[in-house]
Amino acid sequence: MLLGQKILLVIGGGIAACKCLDLIRRLRERGASVTPVMTRAAEEFVTPLSVSVLAGQKVYRDLFDLTDEAEMGHIQLSRAADLVLVAPATAELMAKMAHGIASDLATTLLMATDKRVMIAPAMNVRMWDHAATRRNLATLKEDGVLVAGPNEGPMACGEIGPGRMAEVYQIVDAIGHALVCGPLRNRHIIVTSGPTHEPIDPVRYIANRSSGAQGRAIADALAGLGAAVRFITGPVNTEMPEGALVTRVKTAQEMLEAVQGALPADAAVFAAAVADWRVAQQATSKIRKDGSGRPPGLEFVENPDILATVAQMASGRPRLVVGFAAETDDVIANATAKRKRKGCDWIIANDVSPETGILGGAENDVTLIHGTGTEDWPRMTKELVAHRLATRIAEVLNG
Ligand code: C5P
């Protein structure tokens, strides 16, 4: 199941480090190779010799070990893997990862890697519940780090609650899911989502009612098929997708810059409800009533069209560019014209008239418009729309 997969295993310093011996054995049984890296603290719980024997490889321990640098530098070590697994991920390791602290070999590898990273947290229940760990976990998730566990139950320290490292079989399953199950493995896909906020003055802005639910579901579905997803979102209150690298923006211009910074990509899905216009001159202080009863005159300029910009790139264009068309009348005709005008491959058209309940709702009713016709999909949840779209994208990219 994991045949030929290369796992770089960073073993942190906690009692759960003992489970790593079994973890290495199970990963190798499934055909993976395991390159172990141990922190100093991990060596207090399990010996490098036993780790090395079970892994069938030397254990990397020290950033300044010149022999290792001569054999394989830490950058190369971090990139030779298909996945970097941190188990147990202690509160300290999570904090260092969240803050980009590279103070030893393990944390330097984690900063240098361009591969997927999974953590299996293990710590005392109060440490797990601590506000600092909550913050670090949220940051790591937004950085696209995958999280296996922790489980609830009695812990080595005598307390009961969440904080036990996930069982070995659960970690192995999660790795299998992240590495193998996806037809979009090794594909990089950009998803824009949510509204944009266009400032008028320091306290006011122009926005729209997009909840970001459809974009988030699409990012979730693509990541679920193994894609490396860059999720670029305007201000929303929804949870961020699992396993996607999140970039938060406010304005259309920021969104365009984030998209350009995330290229190249195999595909791009533009689900964001980008404001068409922004105020030409943002006031530097709050606009006040002047007593005349006359409202202030706001001058607007057009925002960059992110979808059209990417779809019409002369070189480096993603193979598949997908746009959305939220319409209130003549849905198909308008969306078909929009596909042509913007130069994208597909348009997902939907009717967002208030009576449909789609904007801000849980369901969507879409038509996929491509170069050779239209496909009317039945009304279904936004998650199912996302799944169907992700599957279709996988077919195109693998076709
Ligand atoms: O022109 P309209 O806003 O209806 O087009 C909708 C599609 O274009 C969506 O996919 C949206 O994400 C994208 N778009 C964009 N940049 C804009 C306006 C729309 O990417 N400035």
XYZ file of C-alpha atoms and ligand atoms in Angstrom:
420
model
C 0.000 0.000 0.000
C 2.908 2.363 0.613
C 5.257 0.676 -1.827
C 8.232 2.855 -2.658
C 7.059 5.785 -0.525
C 9.800 7.598 1.349
C 8.891 8.812 4.814
C 11.142 11.154 6.758
C 10.182 10.461 10.371
C 10.982 13.184 12.895
C 10.760 11.652 16.354
C 9.995 14.174 19.089
C 10.756 13.882 22.777
C 7.730 12.403 24.509
C 6.782 9.077 26.019
C 4.886 8.288 22.791
C 8.280 8.118 21.044
C 8.253 4.455 22.138
C 5.347 3.864 19.729
C 7.639 4.957 16.895
C 9.415 1.632 16.900
C 6.179 -0.107 16.016
C 5.300 2.720 13.607
C 8.558 2.221 11.689
C 7.935 -1.517 11.530
C 4.372 -1.088 10.192
C 5.394 1.511 7.612
C 8.160 -0.751 6.318
C 5.804 -3.748 6.236
C 3.680 -1.738 3.805
C 6.624 -1.076 1.539
C 7.665 2.407 2.694
C 11.217 3.338 3.566
C 11.703 5.311 6.767
C 14.538 7.765 7.316
C 14.586 8.604 11.012
C 15.548 11.925 12.557
C 15.606 12.230 16.333
C 15.571 15.308 18.523
C 17.839 15.321 21.595
C 14.783 14.913 23.810
C 13.588 11.889 21.803
C 16.815 10.096 22.699
C 15.716 10.210 26.356
C 12.758 7.985 25.493
C 14.059 5.637 22.820
C 17.595 4.779 21.770
C 18.940 5.755 18.350
C 20.256 2.221 18.046
C 16.801 0.603 18.243
C 15.359 3.182 15.851
C 18.205 2.574 13.418
C 17.878 -1.207 13.596
C 14.142 -1.111 12.882
C 14.460 1.511 10.135
C 17.403 -0.305 8.540
C 19.006 3.117 8.126
C 21.201 5.459 10.103
C 19.500 7.923 12.405
C 20.073 11.607 11.677
C 20.545 13.539 14.898
C 22.715 16.591 14.565
C 22.541 19.590 12.260
C 26.238 20.132 12.595
C 27.285 16.583 11.858
C 29.657 17.310 8.995
C 29.773 13.703 7.812
C 26.044 13.832 7.185
C 26.339 17.203 5.488
C 28.965 15.710 3.203
C 26.791 12.652 2.513
C 23.452 14.407 2.260
C 22.787 17.999 3.313
C 19.782 18.789 5.461
C 18.012 20.501 2.563
C 18.351 17.451 0.370
C 17.325 15.185 3.249
C 14.111 17.150 3.723
C 13.239 16.988 0.041
C 14.151 13.393 -0.714
C 11.051 12.276 1.185
C 7.497 11.940 -0.113
C 6.143 12.967 3.283
C 7.625 14.308 6.500
C 5.965 12.808 9.570
C 6.473 14.301 13.026
C 5.612 11.713 15.680
C 5.209 12.382 18.471
C 4.684 16.069 17.752
C 5.271 17.613 21.166
C 3.875 21.006 22.200
C 7.369 22.419 21.767
C 7.828 21.018 18.251
C 4.415 22.326 17.229
C 5.284 25.762 18.620
C 8.598 25.844 16.771
C 6.959 24.712 13.540
C 4.209 27.308 13.851
C 6.750 30.073 14.389
C 9.365 28.960 11.895
C 12.061 28.342 14.480
C 14.850 26.217 13.045
C 17.016 25.481 16.053
C 18.127 21.899 15.438
C 18.184 19.322 12.667
C 14.509 18.314 13.065
C 13.121 21.843 12.989
C 15.489 22.912 10.204
C 14.292 20.007 8.053
C 10.716 21.030 8.710
C 11.457 24.574 7.542
C 13.376 23.420 4.466
C 11.011 20.794 3.144
C 8.807 21.301 0.108
C 6.872 18.109 0.823
C 3.678 17.416 2.717
C 4.079 17.433 6.468
C 1.964 15.426 8.900
C 2.049 15.728 12.663
C 0.853 13.197 15.219
C 0.511 15.366 18.340
C 1.062 13.830 21.769
C 1.077 15.750 25.018
C -0.580 16.215 28.359
C -4.262 17.121 28.074
C -3.767 20.573 29.589
C -0.933 21.321 27.207
C -3.149 20.211 24.310
C -5.984 22.440 25.538
C -3.703 25.400 26.224
C -4.486 28.534 24.217
C -0.935 28.578 22.831
C -1.262 25.039 21.441
C -4.694 25.900 19.996
C -3.160 28.874 18.211
C -0.189 26.871 16.974
C -2.461 24.085 15.723
C -4.611 26.594 13.812
C -1.491 28.140 12.263
C -0.099 24.761 11.249
C -3.408 23.739 9.672
C -3.441 26.972 7.678
C 0.093 26.155 6.548
C -1.285 22.934 5.065
C 0.110 20.615 7.734
C -1.913 17.414 8.066
C -2.873 16.339 11.561
C -3.358 12.733 12.722
C -4.970 12.520 16.166
C -4.548 12.977 19.032
C -6.876 10.462 20.670
C -8.712 10.682 23.953
C -7.968 8.338 26.797
C -5.778 7.636 29.798
C -2.303 9.084 29.389
C 1.120 8.132 30.678
C 1.027 11.152 33.027
C -2.090 9.737 34.733
C -4.584 12.261 33.355
C -7.447 11.443 31.008
C -8.477 13.403 27.911
C -7.307 14.311 24.435
C -3.549 14.252 23.968
C -2.640 10.591 23.437
C -0.776 10.060 20.212
C -2.951 8.447 17.532
C -2.558 4.678 17.314
C 0.056 3.408 14.897
C -2.551 1.974 12.521
C -4.360 5.334 12.442
C -1.166 7.170 11.524
C -0.356 4.582 8.855
C -3.890 4.957 7.436
C -3.622 8.752 7.422
C -0.304 8.537 5.568
C -1.808 6.108 3.082
C -4.656 8.514 2.506
C -2.371 11.520 2.072
C 0.097 9.803 -0.212
C -1.561 7.184 -2.254
C -5.318 7.479 -2.492
C -5.395 10.573 -4.616
C -5.564 10.817 -8.399
C -4.418 14.423 -7.930
C -1.243 13.480 -6.114
C 1.648 15.790 -7.083
C -0.759 18.246 -8.704
C -0.725 21.840 -7.589
C -4.089 23.581 -7.709
C -5.020 27.141 -6.800
C -8.483 27.877 -5.394
C -9.769 31.404 -4.753
C -12.711 31.761 -2.424
C -14.885 34.108 -0.410
C -15.670 37.766 -0.967
C -13.217 40.627 -1.222
C -13.409 43.732 0.935
C -12.706 46.978 -0.836
C -11.998 49.807 1.605
C -13.784 53.163 1.378
C -12.091 54.724 4.390
C -10.361 53.235 7.459
C -13.650 51.947 8.908
C -15.888 51.199 5.908
C -15.644 48.778 3.047
C -17.632 47.344 0.165
C -18.276 43.610 0.368
C -20.714 40.955 -0.832
C -22.633 38.037 0.642
C -20.312 35.216 -0.425
C -19.795 32.826 2.516
C -16.838 31.035 0.938
C -18.583 27.692 1.566
C -18.357 26.472 -2.040
C -14.703 27.471 -2.423
C -13.764 25.824 0.832
C -15.594 22.622 -0.163
C -13.721 22.605 -3.487
C -10.361 23.024 -1.746
C -11.296 20.224 0.670
C -12.304 17.902 -2.172
C -9.158 18.609 -4.216
C -6.910 18.064 -1.187
C -8.868 14.893 -0.461
C -7.839 13.602 -3.893
C -4.219 14.301 -3.009
C -3.656 17.716 -4.640
C -1.384 20.316 -3.092
C -3.952 23.092 -2.766
C -3.199 26.784 -2.360
C -6.379 28.267 -0.905
C -6.523 32.027 -1.364
C -9.462 33.428 0.541
C -11.064 36.779 1.195
C -12.426 37.522 4.694
C -14.742 34.667 5.787
C -15.927 33.071 9.014
C -15.890 29.478 7.768
C -13.265 26.930 8.798
C -10.285 26.606 6.525
C -9.960 23.486 4.338
C -7.928 20.568 5.686
C -4.491 20.043 4.251
C -4.452 23.192 2.084
C -1.972 26.022 2.274
C -4.063 29.079 3.159
C -3.378 32.667 2.137
C -5.758 35.267 3.559
C -6.337 38.447 1.609
C -8.776 41.338 1.793
C -8.895 43.132 -1.547
C -9.065 42.009 -5.176
C -5.614 43.407 -5.797
C -4.168 41.404 -2.904
C -5.945 38.324 -4.238
C -4.401 38.802 -7.680
C -0.921 39.152 -6.172
C -1.432 36.019 -4.059
C -2.596 34.061 -7.122
C 0.383 35.247 -9.172
C 2.683 34.296 -6.310
C 1.160 30.791 -6.205
C 1.784 30.080 -9.902
C 2.753 27.852 -11.632
C -0.131 25.476 -11.087
C -1.703 22.539 -12.895
C -5.188 23.957 -12.463
C -6.887 26.974 -10.936
C -10.453 27.272 -9.691
C -11.722 30.816 -9.218
C -14.618 30.497 -6.821
C -14.125 33.889 -5.148
C -16.780 36.571 -5.455
C -14.342 39.324 -6.346
C -15.606 42.906 -6.186
C -15.800 44.299 -9.700
C -14.935 47.801 -8.566
C -12.994 49.483 -5.829
C -13.101 53.052 -4.609
C -10.605 55.052 -6.662
C -9.152 56.957 -3.742
C -9.423 55.388 -0.316
C -9.928 58.147 2.278
C -7.155 58.171 4.859
C -9.508 59.229 7.653
C -13.170 58.452 8.319
C -15.502 60.274 5.935
C -17.852 62.503 7.974
C -21.250 64.021 7.320
C -20.675 67.636 6.377
C -24.137 68.853 7.454
C -25.268 69.588 3.901
C -27.328 66.384 3.655
C -25.420 65.457 0.513
C -23.839 61.995 0.523
C -20.149 61.817 -0.389
C -19.478 61.130 -4.056
C -17.481 57.942 -4.429
C -15.546 57.381 -7.608
C -14.942 53.782 -8.608
C -12.298 52.079 -10.727
C -12.461 48.552 -12.080
C -10.619 45.813 -10.212
C -8.264 43.476 -12.052
C -10.088 40.409 -13.365
C -8.052 37.632 -11.745
C -9.699 34.810 -13.668
C -9.251 36.529 -17.048
C -5.657 37.502 -16.224
C -4.700 33.893 -15.496
C -6.816 32.364 -18.265
C -5.181 34.622 -20.841
C -1.571 34.178 -19.724
C 0.681 33.865 -22.756
C 2.974 31.398 -21.011
C 2.732 29.340 -17.846
C -1.073 29.188 -17.941
C -2.497 26.386 -15.774
C -3.735 23.523 -17.942
C -7.260 23.894 -16.629
C -8.767 27.215 -15.604
C -12.223 27.114 -14.037
C -14.408 30.128 -13.317
C -17.772 30.615 -11.686
C -20.675 32.656 -12.937
C -23.188 33.644 -10.306
C -26.112 35.068 -12.250
C -29.651 36.169 -11.476
C -31.096 35.968 -15.003
C -30.322 34.382 -18.364
C -27.932 32.185 -16.421
C -26.699 29.900 -19.207
C -26.477 32.544 -21.922
C -24.603 34.962 -19.669
C -22.287 32.276 -18.364
C -21.517 30.946 -21.845
C -20.608 34.444 -22.990
C -18.510 34.887 -19.851
C -16.513 31.719 -20.583
C -15.575 33.079 -23.993
C -14.873 36.596 -22.786
C -12.620 35.519 -19.943
C -10.861 32.760 -21.868
C -11.272 30.063 -19.219
C -11.856 26.373 -19.952
C -14.881 25.767 -17.770
C -17.504 27.943 -16.155
C -19.636 26.692 -13.312
C -22.859 28.647 -13.679
C -25.431 29.058 -10.956
C -28.551 31.059 -10.278
C -28.068 33.169 -7.165
C -31.486 34.855 -7.146
C -32.554 35.194 -3.478
C -35.403 32.665 -3.916
C -32.909 29.883 -4.772
C -31.353 30.120 -1.272
C -27.964 29.319 -2.809
C -25.996 32.373 -1.706
C -24.993 31.590 1.881
C -26.939 28.287 1.792
C -25.783 24.664 2.001
C -26.795 23.586 -1.507
C -25.924 24.552 -5.036
C -27.554 23.976 -8.400
C -24.978 24.334 -11.149
C -24.393 23.880 -14.841
C -20.904 23.075 -16.089
C -20.191 24.945 -19.304
C -17.221 23.799 -21.364
C -15.981 24.205 -24.908
C -18.322 21.657 -26.402
C -21.557 22.164 -24.498
C -23.218 22.256 -21.098
C -23.892 19.736 -18.347
C -26.767 20.378 -15.982
C -25.950 18.906 -12.571
C -28.817 18.126 -10.168
C -29.231 20.322 -7.093
C -26.970 18.918 -4.378
C -24.922 20.004 -1.377
C -21.942 22.264 -1.993
C -19.715 19.386 -0.788
C -21.096 17.076 -3.484
C -20.699 19.759 -6.171
C -17.099 20.143 -4.995
C -16.511 16.411 -5.130
C -17.893 16.077 -8.602
C -15.839 19.025 -9.794
C -12.644 17.678 -8.190
C -13.195 14.303 -9.847
C -13.707 15.960 -13.232
C -10.540 18.019 -12.761
C -8.614 14.824 -11.946
C -9.918 13.208 -15.153
C -8.706 16.129 -17.256
C -5.298 16.410 -15.599
C -4.700 12.669 -15.820
C -6.215 12.270 -19.270
O -17.472 38.722 -14.138
P -17.898 37.911 -12.976
O -17.566 38.542 -11.654
O -19.320 37.440 -12.997
O -17.042 36.581 -13.115
C -17.061 35.593 -12.172
C -15.828 34.746 -12.243
O -14.684 35.559 -12.443
C -15.561 34.017 -10.953
O -14.893 32.822 -11.268
C -14.687 34.984 -10.194
O -13.907 34.310 -9.218
C -13.849 35.559 -11.300
N -13.439 36.953 -11.083
C -12.114 37.243 -10.829
N -11.731 38.563 -10.695
C -12.618 39.560 -10.785
C -13.968 39.280 -11.038
C -14.343 37.962 -11.159
O -11.316 36.330 -10.725
N -12.218 40.809 -10.631
